[in-house]
CSV table of C-alpha atoms and ligand atoms in Angstrom, one decimal:
chain,number,residue,atom,x,y,z
A,1,MET,CA,9.6,-23.5,-7.7
A,2,LYS,CA,13.1,-24.5,-6.4
A,3,PRO,CA,12.3,-27.9,-5.0
A,4,VAL,CA,14.5,-29.4,-7.6
A,5,ALA,CA,17.5,-28.4,-5.7
A,6,LEU,CA,16.5,-30.8,-3.0
A,7,THR,CA,17.5,-33.7,-5.2
A,8,LEU,CA,21.1,-32.8,-4.7
A,9,LEU,CA,20.8,-33.5,-1.0
A,10,VAL,CA,19.7,-36.9,-1.6
A,11,LEU,CA,23.0,-38.1,-2.8
A,12,PRO,CA,25.0,-37.1,0.2
A,13,ALA,CA,22.4,-38.6,2.5
A,14,LEU,CA,22.6,-41.8,0.6
A,15,LEU,CA,26.3,-41.9,0.8
A,16,CYS,CA,26.2,-41.3,4.5
A,17,VAL,CA,23.8,-44.2,5.0
A,18,SER,CA,25.8,-46.4,2.7
A,19,SER,CA,29.0,-45.7,4.5
A,20,VAL,CA,27.5,-46.7,7.8
A,21,GLN,CA,25.4,-49.6,6.6
A,22,ALA,CA,27.3,-50.6,3.6
A,23,ALA,CA,24.3,-50.5,1.4
A,24,ALA,CA,25.6,-49.4,-1.9
A,25,PRO,CA,22.4,-50.1,-3.8
A,26,GLU,CA,20.8,-47.1,-2.1
A,27,LEU,CA,22.9,-44.6,-3.9
A,28,ALA,CA,21.9,-46.2,-7.1
A,29,GLN,CA,18.3,-46.0,-6.0
A,30,ALA,CA,18.5,-42.3,-5.3
A,31,ALA,CA,20.0,-41.5,-8.6
A,32,GLY,CA,17.3,-41.1,-11.2
A,33,THR,CA,14.5,-38.9,-12.1
A,34,TYR,CA,11.8,-37.9,-9.7
A,35,VAL,CA,8.4,-36.3,-10.4
A,36,ILE,CA,7.4,-33.8,-7.8
A,37,SER,CA,4.2,-35.1,-6.2
A,38,GLY,CA,1.0,-33.2,-5.4
A,39,SER,CA,1.5,-33.9,-1.7
A,40,SER,CA,4.3,-31.3,-1.7
A,41,GLN,CA,3.7,-28.1,0.2
A,42,ILE,CA,4.6,-24.8,-1.3
A,43,ARG,CA,4.3,-22.2,1.4
A,44,PHE,CA,5.3,-18.5,1.5
A,45,THR,CA,5.2,-15.6,3.9
A,46,VAL,CA,5.3,-11.8,3.3
A,47,ASP,CA,5.8,-9.9,6.5
A,48,GLN,CA,4.1,-6.6,7.2
A,49,VAL,CA,5.0,-3.6,9.2
A,50,GLY,CA,4.0,-3.8,12.9
A,51,GLY,CA,4.1,-7.6,12.9
A,52,GLY,CA,2.2,-10.4,11.2
A,53,GLY,CA,1.9,-10.8,7.5
A,54,ILE,CA,0.5,-12.8,4.7
A,55,ASN,CA,0.9,-16.6,4.8
A,56,GLY,CA,0.0,-18.4,1.6
A,57,LYS,CA,0.5,-21.5,-0.4
A,58,PHE,CA,0.2,-22.7,-4.0
A,59,THR,CA,-1.8,-25.8,-4.5
A,60,LYS,CA,-1.1,-26.5,-8.2
A,61,PHE,CA,2.4,-27.1,-9.4
A,62,ALA,CA,4.5,-29.6,-11.3
A,63,GLY,CA,8.1,-30.4,-11.7
A,64,ARG,CA,10.8,-33.0,-12.0
A,65,MET,CA,14.3,-33.5,-10.8
A,66,ARG,CA,17.1,-35.6,-12.0
A,67,ILE,CA,19.7,-36.7,-9.5
A,68,ASP,CA,22.9,-37.5,-11.1
A,69,GLY,CA,24.4,-40.6,-9.4
A,70,ASN,CA,28.0,-39.8,-10.4
A,71,SER,CA,28.1,-36.1,-9.7
A,72,ILE,CA,25.6,-34.2,-7.6
A,73,GLY,CA,26.6,-31.0,-9.3
A,74,ALA,CA,25.2,-32.3,-12.5
A,75,SER,CA,21.8,-32.8,-11.1
A,76,THR,CA,18.9,-30.6,-12.3
A,77,VAL,CA,15.5,-29.4,-11.3
A,78,SER,CA,12.7,-27.8,-13.1
A,79,PHE,CA,9.6,-26.6,-11.5
A,80,THR,CA,6.4,-24.8,-12.6
A,81,LEU,CA,3.8,-23.4,-10.4
A,82,TYR,CA,0.4,-22.0,-11.3
A,83,PRO,CA,-0.3,-18.7,-9.5
A,84,GLN,CA,-4.0,-19.1,-10.2
A,85,SER,CA,-3.8,-21.7,-7.3
A,86,VAL,CA,-2.5,-19.2,-4.8
A,87,ALA,CA,-4.4,-19.5,-1.5
A,88,THR,CA,-4.4,-17.5,1.7
A,89,PRO,CA,-6.8,-17.5,4.6
A,90,GLU,CA,-8.5,-14.5,3.1
A,91,GLN,CA,-10.3,-14.8,-0.2
A,92,ARG,CA,-9.9,-11.1,-1.0
A,93,ILE,CA,-6.1,-11.4,-0.5
A,94,SER,CA,-5.9,-14.5,-2.7
A,95,ASP,CA,-7.9,-12.7,-5.4
A,96,PHE,CA,-5.6,-9.7,-5.1
A,97,LEU,CA,-2.5,-11.9,-5.5
A,98,ARG,CA,-4.0,-13.4,-8.6
A,99,SER,CA,-4.9,-10.0,-10.0
A,100,SER,CA,-2.9,-7.8,-12.3
A,101,ALA,CA,-1.5,-6.1,-9.2
A,102,VAL,CA,0.7,-9.2,-8.3
A,103,PHE,CA,0.9,-12.4,-10.4
A,104,ASP,CA,-1.4,-11.3,-13.2
A,105,ALA,CA,-2.3,-15.0,-13.4
A,106,GLU,CA,-4.4,-14.5,-16.4
A,107,THR,CA,-1.6,-13.1,-18.5
A,108,TYR,CA,1.2,-15.1,-16.9
A,109,PRO,CA,-0.4,-18.4,-15.9
A,110,THR,CA,2.9,-20.0,-14.8
A,111,VAL,CA,6.0,-19.2,-12.7
A,112,THR,CA,8.9,-21.4,-13.6
A,113,PHE,CA,12.3,-22.3,-12.1
A,114,ARG,CA,15.1,-24.0,-13.9
A,115,SER,CA,18.2,-24.9,-12.1
A,116,THR,CA,21.5,-23.8,-13.4
A,117,ALA,CA,23.9,-25.1,-10.8
A,118,VAL,CA,23.8,-27.4,-7.8
A,119,ARG,CA,26.3,-27.2,-5.0
A,120,GLN,CA,26.5,-29.6,-2.1
A,121,THR,CA,27.1,-27.7,1.1
A,122,GLY,CA,26.9,-30.5,3.7
A,123,GLU,CA,26.0,-34.1,4.3
A,124,ASN,CA,22.4,-33.5,3.5
A,125,THR,CA,22.3,-29.9,2.3
A,126,ALA,CA,22.8,-28.2,-1.0
A,127,ILE,CA,22.4,-24.8,-2.7
A,128,VAL,CA,20.6,-24.7,-6.0
A,129,ASP,CA,20.9,-21.7,-8.3
A,130,GLY,CA,18.5,-21.3,-11.1
A,131,MET,CA,16.5,-18.9,-13.2
A,132,LEU,CA,13.1,-17.9,-11.9
A,133,THR,CA,10.6,-16.5,-14.4
A,134,ALA,CA,7.5,-14.7,-13.2
A,135,ARG,CA,5.4,-12.1,-15.1
A,136,GLY,CA,7.7,-12.7,-18.0
A,137,ILE,CA,10.7,-11.5,-16.1
A,138,THR,CA,13.7,-13.8,-15.4
A,139,HIS,CA,16.2,-13.5,-12.6
A,140,ARG,CA,18.7,-15.7,-10.9
A,141,GLU,CA,17.6,-17.0,-7.6
A,142,GLN,CA,19.0,-19.3,-5.0
A,143,PHE,CA,17.4,-21.9,-2.7
A,144,ALA,CA,18.7,-23.9,0.2
A,145,VAL,CA,17.8,-27.6,0.1
A,146,ARG,CA,17.9,-30.1,2.9
A,147,LEU,CA,17.3,-33.8,2.4
A,148,GLN,CA,14.7,-35.0,4.8
A,149,GLY,CA,14.1,-38.6,3.7
A,150,LEU,CA,14.4,-41.2,1.1
A,151,LYS,CA,12.1,-44.2,1.3
A,152,GLY,CA,11.0,-46.7,-1.3
A,153,GLY,CA,11.3,-44.5,-4.3
A,154,THR,CA,10.0,-41.3,-2.6
A,155,ILE,CA,12.3,-38.5,-1.7
A,156,ALA,CA,11.6,-35.6,0.6
A,157,PHE,CA,13.3,-32.2,0.8
A,158,ASN,CA,12.8,-29.0,2.6
A,159,VAL,CA,13.6,-26.0,0.4
A,160,THR,CA,13.8,-22.4,1.5
A,161,GLY,CA,14.7,-19.2,-0.2
A,162,ASP,CA,14.0,-15.5,-0.2
A,163,VAL,CA,12.8,-13.8,-3.4
A,164,TYR,CA,12.6,-10.0,-3.8
A,165,ARG,CA,9.3,-9.5,-5.5
A,166,SER,CA,10.2,-6.0,-6.8
A,167,ARG,CA,12.4,-7.8,-9.4
A,168,TYR,CA,9.3,-9.2,-10.9
A,169,LYS,CA,7.3,-6.0,-10.8
A,170,MET,CA,5.3,-7.4,-7.9
A,171,ASP,CA,6.2,-4.8,-5.3
A,172,VAL,CA,2.7,-3.5,-4.8
A,173,GLY,CA,2.0,-2.7,-1.2
A,174,THR,CA,5.6,-2.0,-0.2
A,175,PRO,CA,6.6,-0.7,2.3
A,176,ILE,CA,3.5,-1.9,4.2
A,177,TYR,CA,4.3,-5.4,3.1
A,178,LEU,CA,8.0,-6.2,2.8
A,179,ASN,CA,9.7,-6.7,-0.5
A,180,VAL,CA,10.9,-10.2,0.6
A,181,VAL,CA,8.9,-13.3,0.0
A,182,LYS,CA,10.1,-16.1,2.1
A,183,PHE,CA,9.5,-19.5,0.6
A,184,ASP,CA,9.3,-22.6,2.7
A,185,MET,CA,8.6,-25.7,0.7
A,186,ASP,CA,8.3,-29.4,1.5
A,187,ILE,CA,9.0,-31.2,-1.7
A,188,ARG,CA,8.2,-34.8,-2.3
A,189,GLY,CA,9.4,-36.6,-5.4
A,190,ASP,CA,8.3,-40.0,-6.7
A,191,LYS,CA,10.9,-41.9,-8.6
A,192,ARG,CA,10.1,-42.6,-12.2
B,1,MET,CA,-2.0,33.9,15.0
B,2,ARG,CA,-4.6,36.6,14.8
B,3,ARG,CA,-7.3,37.3,17.3
B,4,ASP,CA,-10.9,36.7,16.4
B,5,ARG,CA,-12.6,39.8,15.2
B,6,VAL,CA,-15.2,40.7,17.7
B,7,ASN,CA,-18.0,38.9,16.0
B,8,GLY,CA,-16.1,36.9,13.4
B,9,TYR,CA,-14.1,33.8,13.0
B,10,GLY,CA,-10.4,33.8,13.8
B,11,PHE,CA,-7.5,32.8,11.6
B,12,TRP,CA,-7.4,29.3,13.0
B,13,ALA,CA,-11.2,28.7,12.8
B,14,ILE,CA,-11.3,29.9,9.2
B,15,GLY,CA,-8.2,27.9,8.2
B,16,LEU,CA,-9.4,24.8,9.8
B,17,HIS,CA,-12.9,25.1,8.4
B,18,TRP,CA,-11.7,25.3,4.8
B,19,LEU,CA,-8.9,22.8,5.1
B,20,ILE,CA,-11.2,20.3,6.7
B,21,ALA,CA,-13.9,21.0,4.1
B,22,VAL,CA,-11.6,20.4,1.2
B,23,LEU,CA,-10.1,17.3,2.7
B,24,ILE,CA,-13.6,15.9,3.5
B,25,LEU,CA,-14.9,16.5,0.0
B,26,GLY,CA,-11.7,14.8,-1.4
B,27,LEU,CA,-12.1,11.8,0.9
B,28,VAL,CA,-15.7,11.2,0.1
B,29,GLY,CA,-14.8,11.3,-3.6
B,30,LEU,CA,-11.8,9.1,-3.1
B,31,GLY,CA,-13.8,6.7,-0.8
B,32,PHE,CA,-16.5,6.4,-3.5
B,33,VAL,CA,-14.0,5.8,-6.3
B,34,MET,CA,-11.8,3.3,-4.5
B,35,ARG,CA,-14.8,1.3,-3.2
B,36,ARG,CA,-17.5,1.5,-5.9
B,37,THR,CA,-15.7,1.8,-9.2
B,38,ALA,CA,-13.6,-0.7,-11.1
B,39,VAL,CA,-10.1,0.6,-10.6
B,40,ASP,CA,-6.9,-1.2,-11.3
B,41,PRO,CA,-6.2,-3.4,-8.2
B,42,ALA,CA,-2.7,-2.0,-7.5
B,43,LEU,CA,-4.0,1.6,-7.8
B,44,GLN,CA,-6.9,0.6,-5.6
B,45,PHE,CA,-4.6,-0.6,-2.9
B,46,SER,CA,-2.7,2.7,-2.9
B,47,LEU,CA,-5.9,4.7,-2.9
B,48,TYR,CA,-7.0,2.9,0.2
B,49,GLN,CA,-3.7,3.7,1.9
B,50,TRP,CA,-3.9,7.4,1.0
B,51,HIS,CA,-7.5,7.4,2.1
B,52,LYS,CA,-6.6,6.1,5.5
B,53,SER,CA,-3.7,8.5,6.0
B,54,VAL,CA,-5.5,11.6,4.9
B,55,GLY,CA,-8.5,10.5,6.9
B,56,PHE,CA,-6.4,10.5,10.0
B,57,VAL,CA,-5.2,14.0,9.2
B,58,VAL,CA,-8.9,15.1,9.2
B,59,LEU,CA,-9.4,13.3,12.5
B,60,GLY,CA,-6.5,15.3,14.0
B,61,LEU,CA,-7.8,18.6,12.5
B,62,ALA,CA,-11.4,17.9,13.7
B,63,VAL,CA,-10.1,17.2,17.2
B,64,LEU,CA,-8.2,20.5,17.1
B,65,ARG,CA,-11.3,22.3,15.9
B,66,GLY,CA,-13.2,20.8,18.8
B,67,LEU,CA,-10.6,22.0,21.3
B,68,ILE,CA,-10.5,25.5,19.8
B,69,TRP,CA,-14.3,25.5,20.1
B,70,LEU,CA,-14.1,24.5,23.7
B,71,VAL,CA,-11.4,26.9,24.8
B,72,GLY,CA,-12.1,29.8,22.4
B,73,ARG,CA,-15.0,32.1,21.8
B,74,HIS,CA,-17.4,30.9,19.2
B,75,PRO,CA,-18.8,33.9,17.4
B,76,GLU,CA,-22.4,34.7,17.8
B,77,ALA,CA,-24.7,34.3,14.8
B,78,VAL,CA,-24.8,37.1,12.3
B,79,ALA,CA,-27.2,39.8,13.6
B,80,SER,CA,-29.7,39.5,10.8
B,81,LEU,CA,-30.5,35.9,11.5
B,82,GLY,CA,-33.8,35.0,13.2
B,83,PRO,CA,-34.0,32.6,16.2
B,84,VAL,CA,-35.0,29.6,14.1
B,85,GLU,CA,-32.2,30.2,11.7
B,86,ARG,CA,-29.8,30.6,14.5
B,87,ARG,CA,-30.9,27.3,16.0
B,88,ALA,CA,-30.8,25.6,12.6
B,89,ALA,CA,-27.3,27.0,11.9
B,90,LEU,CA,-26.0,25.9,15.3
B,91,SER,CA,-27.3,22.4,15.2
B,92,THR,CA,-26.0,22.0,11.6
B,93,HIS,CA,-22.6,23.2,12.6
B,94,LEU,CA,-22.5,21.0,15.7
B,95,THR,CA,-23.6,17.9,13.6
B,96,LEU,CA,-21.1,18.7,10.9
B,97,ALA,CA,-18.3,19.1,13.5
B,98,LEU,CA,-19.3,15.9,15.2
B,99,LEU,CA,-19.5,13.9,11.9
B,100,CYS,CA,-16.0,15.1,11.1
B,101,LEU,CA,-15.0,13.0,14.2
B,102,VAL,CA,-17.4,10.1,13.8
B,103,VAL,CA,-16.6,9.4,10.1
B,104,PRO,CA,-12.8,9.0,10.5
B,105,LEU,CA,-13.3,7.1,13.8
B,106,ALA,CA,-15.7,4.7,12.1
B,107,GLY,CA,-13.1,4.4,9.2
B,108,TRP,CA,-10.5,3.5,11.8
B,109,ALA,CA,-12.9,0.9,13.2
B,110,VAL,CA,-13.3,-0.6,9.7
B,111,ALA,CA,-9.5,-0.9,9.3
B,112,SER,CA,-9.3,-2.4,12.9
B,113,THR,CA,-12.0,-5.0,12.4
B,114,THR,CA,-11.4,-6.2,8.8
B,115,PRO,CA,-9.9,-9.7,8.7
B,116,LEU,CA,-7.7,-8.3,5.9
B,117,ASN,CA,-5.6,-6.9,8.7
B,118,ILE,CA,-3.8,-4.4,6.5
B,119,PRO,CA,-1.7,-2.1,8.7
B,120,THR,CA,-2.5,1.6,8.7
B,121,PHE,CA,0.9,3.0,7.9
B,122,PHE,CA,0.4,6.8,8.2
B,123,PHE,CA,2.1,8.2,5.1
B,124,ASP,CA,4.5,5.3,5.3
B,125,LEU,CA,5.9,6.9,8.5
B,126,VAL,CA,4.3,5.4,11.5
B,127,VAL,CA,2.0,2.5,12.1
B,128,ILE,CA,-1.3,3.5,13.7
B,129,PRO,CA,-2.4,0.6,15.8
B,130,PRO,CA,-5.9,-0.8,15.4
B,131,LEU,CA,-8.7,0.0,17.8
B,132,PRO,CA,-9.2,-2.9,20.2
B,133,LEU,CA,-12.3,-4.2,18.6
B,134,GLY,CA,-11.5,-7.7,17.4
B,135,ARG,CA,-11.4,-8.8,13.8
B,136,SER,CA,-14.4,-10.4,12.0
B,137,GLU,CA,-16.3,-10.1,8.8
B,138,ALA,CA,-19.3,-9.1,10.8
B,139,GLY,CA,-17.5,-6.3,12.6
B,140,GLU,CA,-16.0,-5.1,9.3
B,141,GLY,CA,-19.5,-5.1,7.7
B,142,PHE,CA,-21.0,-3.2,10.5
B,143,TRP,CA,-18.4,-0.4,10.7
B,144,SER,CA,-18.2,-0.2,7.0
B,145,LEU,CA,-21.9,0.6,7.0
B,146,VAL,CA,-21.5,3.1,9.8
B,147,HIS,CA,-18.5,4.7,8.0
B,148,ALA,CA,-20.2,4.9,4.6
B,149,GLY,CA,-23.5,6.0,6.0
B,150,ALA,CA,-22.0,8.8,8.2
B,151,ALA,CA,-19.7,9.9,5.3
B,152,TYR,CA,-22.6,10.3,2.9
B,153,LEU,CA,-24.7,12.0,5.5
B,154,LEU,CA,-21.9,14.4,6.1
B,155,LEU,CA,-21.7,15.0,2.4
B,156,ALA,CA,-25.4,15.7,2.2
B,157,LEU,CA,-25.4,18.0,5.3
B,158,ALA,CA,-22.4,19.8,3.9
B,159,ALA,CA,-24.2,20.4,0.6
B,160,LEU,CA,-27.2,21.8,2.5
B,161,HIS,CA,-24.9,23.9,4.6
B,162,ALA,CA,-23.0,25.2,1.6
B,163,ALA,CA,-26.3,26.0,-0.1
B,164,ALA,CA,-27.3,28.0,2.9
B,165,ALA,CA,-24.1,29.9,2.9
B,166,LEU,CA,-24.5,30.8,-0.8
B,167,TYR,CA,-28.1,31.7,-0.2
B,168,HIS,CA,-27.0,34.1,2.6
B,169,HIS,CA,-24.3,35.6,0.4
B,170,PHE,CA,-26.1,36.1,-2.9
B,171,VAL,CA,-29.7,36.3,-1.9
B,172,ARG,CA,-29.8,37.7,1.6
B,173,ARG,CA,-26.6,39.6,1.0
B,174,ASP,CA,-25.5,39.3,4.6
B,175,GLU,CA,-22.0,38.6,5.9
B,176,VAL,CA,-22.4,34.9,6.8
B,177,LEU,CA,-20.1,33.7,4.1
B,178,SER,CA,-17.8,36.7,4.1
B,179,ARG,CA,-16.9,36.3,7.7
B,180,MET,CA,-16.0,32.6,7.1
B,181,LEU,CA,-13.8,33.9,4.3
B,182,GLY,CA,-12.1,36.3,6.8
B,183,ARG,CA,-13.3,39.4,4.9
B,184,PRO,CA,-15.7,42.0,5.9
B,185,GLY,CA,-19.1,41.8,4.2
B,186,PRO,CA,-19.1,42.6,0.5
B,187,HIS,CA,-22.1,44.8,0.9
B,188,GLY,CA,-20.9,47.5,3.2
B,189,PRO,CA,-18.7,47.0,6.3
B,190,HIS,CA,-21.4,46.0,8.7
B,191,ALA,CA,-18.8,43.6,10.0
B,192,ALA,CA,-17.8,44.2,13.5
B,193,PRO,CA,-15.4,47.2,14.0
B,194,ALA,CA,-11.8,46.2,14.4
B,195,SER,CA,-11.0,46.2,18.0
B,196,PRO,CA,-7.6,46.8,19.6
B,197,ALA,CA,-6.4,43.1,19.7
B,198,PRO,CA,-6.6,42.1,23.3
B,199,ASN,CA,-4.7,39.1,24.6
B,200,PRO,CA,-6.7,36.1,23.4
B,201,LEU,CA,-6.0,34.4,26.7
B,202,GLN,CA,-7.8,37.0,28.6
B,203,ARG,CA,-11.0,37.0,26.7
B,204,GLU,CA,-13.9,37.2,29.0
B,205,GLY,CA,-17.0,35.0,28.5
B,206,SER,CA,-15.1,32.4,26.4
B,207,LYS,CA,-18.4,31.2,25.0
B,208,GLN,CA,-22.1,31.5,25.6
C,301,HEM,C1,-13.3,12.4,7.4
C,301,HEM,C2,-12.7,11.4,6.9
C,301,HEM,C3,-13.2,10.3,6.0
C,301,HEM,C4,-14.2,10.4,5.1
C,301,HEM,C5,-15.0,11.6,4.6
C,301,HEM,C6,-14.3,9.1,4.5
C,301,HEM,C7,-15.2,8.7,3.5
C,301,HEM,C8,-15.3,7.5,3.0
C,301,HEM,C9,-16.2,7.1,1.9
C,301,HEM,C10,-17.2,8.0,1.3
C,301,HEM,C11,-16.1,5.8,1.7
C,301,HEM,C12,-16.8,4.9,0.7
C,301,HEM,C13,-17.9,4.2,1.4
C,301,HEM,C14,-18.8,3.4,0.5
C,301,HEM,O1,-19.2,3.9,-0.6
C,301,HEM,O2,-19.0,2.2,0.9
C,301,HEM,C15,-15.0,5.3,2.6
C,301,HEM,C16,-14.6,4.0,2.6
C,301,HEM,C17,-13.6,3.6,3.5
C,301,HEM,N1,-12.9,4.4,4.4
C,301,HEM,FE1,-13.2,6.3,4.7
C,301,HEM,N2,-13.4,8.3,5.1
C,301,HEM,C18,-12.7,9.0,6.1
C,301,HEM,C19,-11.8,8.6,6.9
C,301,HEM,C20,-11.3,7.3,7.0
C,301,HEM,C21,-10.3,6.8,7.9
C,301,HEM,C22,-9.6,7.6,8.9
C,301,HEM,C23,-10.1,5.5,7.6
C,301,HEM,C24,-9.2,4.5,8.3
C,301,HEM,C25,-8.2,4.6,9.0
C,301,HEM,C26,-11.0,5.1,6.6
C,301,HEM,C27,-11.1,3.9,6.0
C,301,HEM,C28,-12.0,3.5,5.0
C,301,HEM,C29,-12.1,2.2,4.5
C,301,HEM,C30,-11.3,1.0,5.0
C,301,HEM,C31,-13.1,2.2,3.5
C,301,HEM,C32,-13.6,1.1,2.7
C,301,HEM,C33,-14.8,0.5,3.5
C,301,HEM,C34,-15.3,-0.7,2.9
C,301,HEM,O3,-14.6,-1.5,2.3
C,301,HEM,O4,-16.5,-0.9,3.0
C,301,HEM,N3,-11.7,6.2,6.2
C,301,HEM,N4,-14.6,6.4,3.3
C,302,HEM,C1,-17.4,19.1,4.4
C,302,HEM,C2,-17.6,20.3,4.3
C,302,HEM,C3,-17.9,21.3,5.4
C,302,HEM,C4,-17.9,21.1,6.8
C,302,HEM,C5,-17.7,19.8,7.6
C,302,HEM,C6,-18.3,22.3,7.4
C,302,HEM,C7,-18.4,22.5,8.8
C,302,HEM,C8,-18.7,23.8,9.4
C,302,HEM,C9,-18.7,24.0,10.8
C,302,HEM,C10,-18.5,22.9,11.8
C,302,HEM,C11,-19.0,25.3,11.0
C,302,HEM,C12,-19.1,26.0,12.3
C,302,HEM,C13,-18.0,27.0,12.5
C,302,HEM,C14,-16.6,26.4,12.8
C,302,HEM,O1,-16.0,26.0,11.9
C,302,HEM,O2,-16.3,26.4,13.9
C,302,HEM,C15,-19.1,25.9,9.7
C,302,HEM,C16,-19.3,27.2,9.4
C,302,HEM,C17,-19.5,27.8,8.2
C,302,HEM,N1,-19.4,27.1,7.0
C,302,HEM,FE1,-18.9,25.2,6.7
C,302,HEM,N2,-18.4,23.3,6.4
C,302,HEM,C18,-18.2,22.7,5.2
C,302,HEM,C19,-18.3,23.2,4.0
C,302,HEM,C20,-18.7,24.5,3.7
C,302,HEM,C21,-18.8,25.1,2.4
C,302,HEM,C22,-18.6,24.4,1.1
C,302,HEM,C23,-19.2,26.4,2.6
C,302,HEM,C24,-19.5,27.5,1.6
C,302,HEM,C25,-19.9,27.3,0.4
C,302,HEM,C26,-19.3,26.6,4.0
C,302,HEM,C27,-19.6,27.8,4.6
C,302,HEM,C28,-19.6,28.0,6.0
C,302,HEM,C29,-19.9,29.3,6.5
C,302,HEM,C30,-20.2,30.6,5.8
C,302,HEM,C31,-19.8,29.2,7.9
C,302,HEM,C32,-20.0,30.2,9.0
C,302,HEM,C33,-21.4,30.3,9.4
C,302,HEM,C34,-21.5,31.4,10.5
C,302,HEM,O3,-21.4,32.5,10.1
C,302,HEM,O4,-21.6,31.0,11.6
C,302,HEM,N3,-18.9,25.5,4.7
C,302,HEM,N4,-18.9,24.9,8.7
């Protein structure tokens, strides 16, 4: 849901490349609007007491990011994921996550993220703040973005962030399962 | 701690009997509801966790009862019982006591074999490790069947056992139920005479 933040990273990377190789056009190429592609990976982990935990992913999502060529801080990301598509190695756990106990996917078919601020933190890293809405509850969340590649109109980021599920009334199973959901996402964007 | 009356159940035996009985009946009801009825999934999750924690309490109490049985003196059957009744009572009691161990152990095996791999966090205090059985759907299915079968068998046997106790009390009017309630018989004190509490550790003939 926070892959958008990744876009920010692109700019510094481009700058870096351009300064070494004097390829000014690349920056211009990175700037633009990207649609998050279905080949992206949205993974999450919830640890449990005594070791181990739940590893899952979302297979259905959509989003776009706009990289501002003049100011990275003006870049934006919006992302929607469909909790109905949650998948874990155990069908019963996936069903439980979809149920009213957790995502209540029937009543709340989407989880959304809209960036509110993007801050570059390094050559190819940035922090993206935004509003995450799940189960009808909205909270500010933060994700760390690292640019991983930019090639022929396709951009790749790794995005990580911790979300406290209790904020969204999804704290069923605590303290057996920790409150923290750790997201680890590989986001690919195709330039429009 | 009071000493057993000469031919009665001691404080611990009586306390354990009724505590275990209440918990078992509660767990069978809880087990049925959480497993066989459409409850809210979040509530269902909690019910499972309570079931496992309370189930372990029963396992501990049943082990304690077994130990007390081994070291202590088990009272002889009430005098008015015939030899067949005595044998039936003894084997029922032994089977019940055994099932009170088998049922929670099989439950533990379910929690240990299910691929769901949900930790058993005893009253959210300590993690009880799984039995070393390996996780698989097949293992879970098998132990689930053993656990449910043994639990419902225990329920049926307990019902029979309770019916026998009530029969003795209200029809035969003997002291079978009264002595498990720690009272002398309601129909005249043919309970054993109170003896001058000897040291329980020096009881001779700890069991026969
Ligand atoms: C004396 C103690 C216990 C009693 C009387 C008891 C009774 C029951 C009953 C009646 C059921 C429903 C069975 C069905 O209808 O399929 C059940 C299910 C279950 N019990 Fe227990 N239980 C006890 C202890 C435990 C313990 C100690 C554990 C685990 C640590 C446990 C774990 C389970 C699990 C996981 C299920 C669900 C099984 C399934 O999904 O098939 N139980 N129990
Ligand atoms: C799950 C429920 C129950 C279990 C597992 C159970 C188990 C046992 C066991 C193992 C004994 C042998 C004595 C001992 O505790 O060391 C016993 C004795 C006895 N139980 Fe239960 N019991 C249950 C429920 C009941 C109920 C509901 C009643 C009465 C309505 C009852 C009445 C008695 C009586 C009267 C005795 C003493 C019999 C004698 O004089 O030797 N029990 N029970």
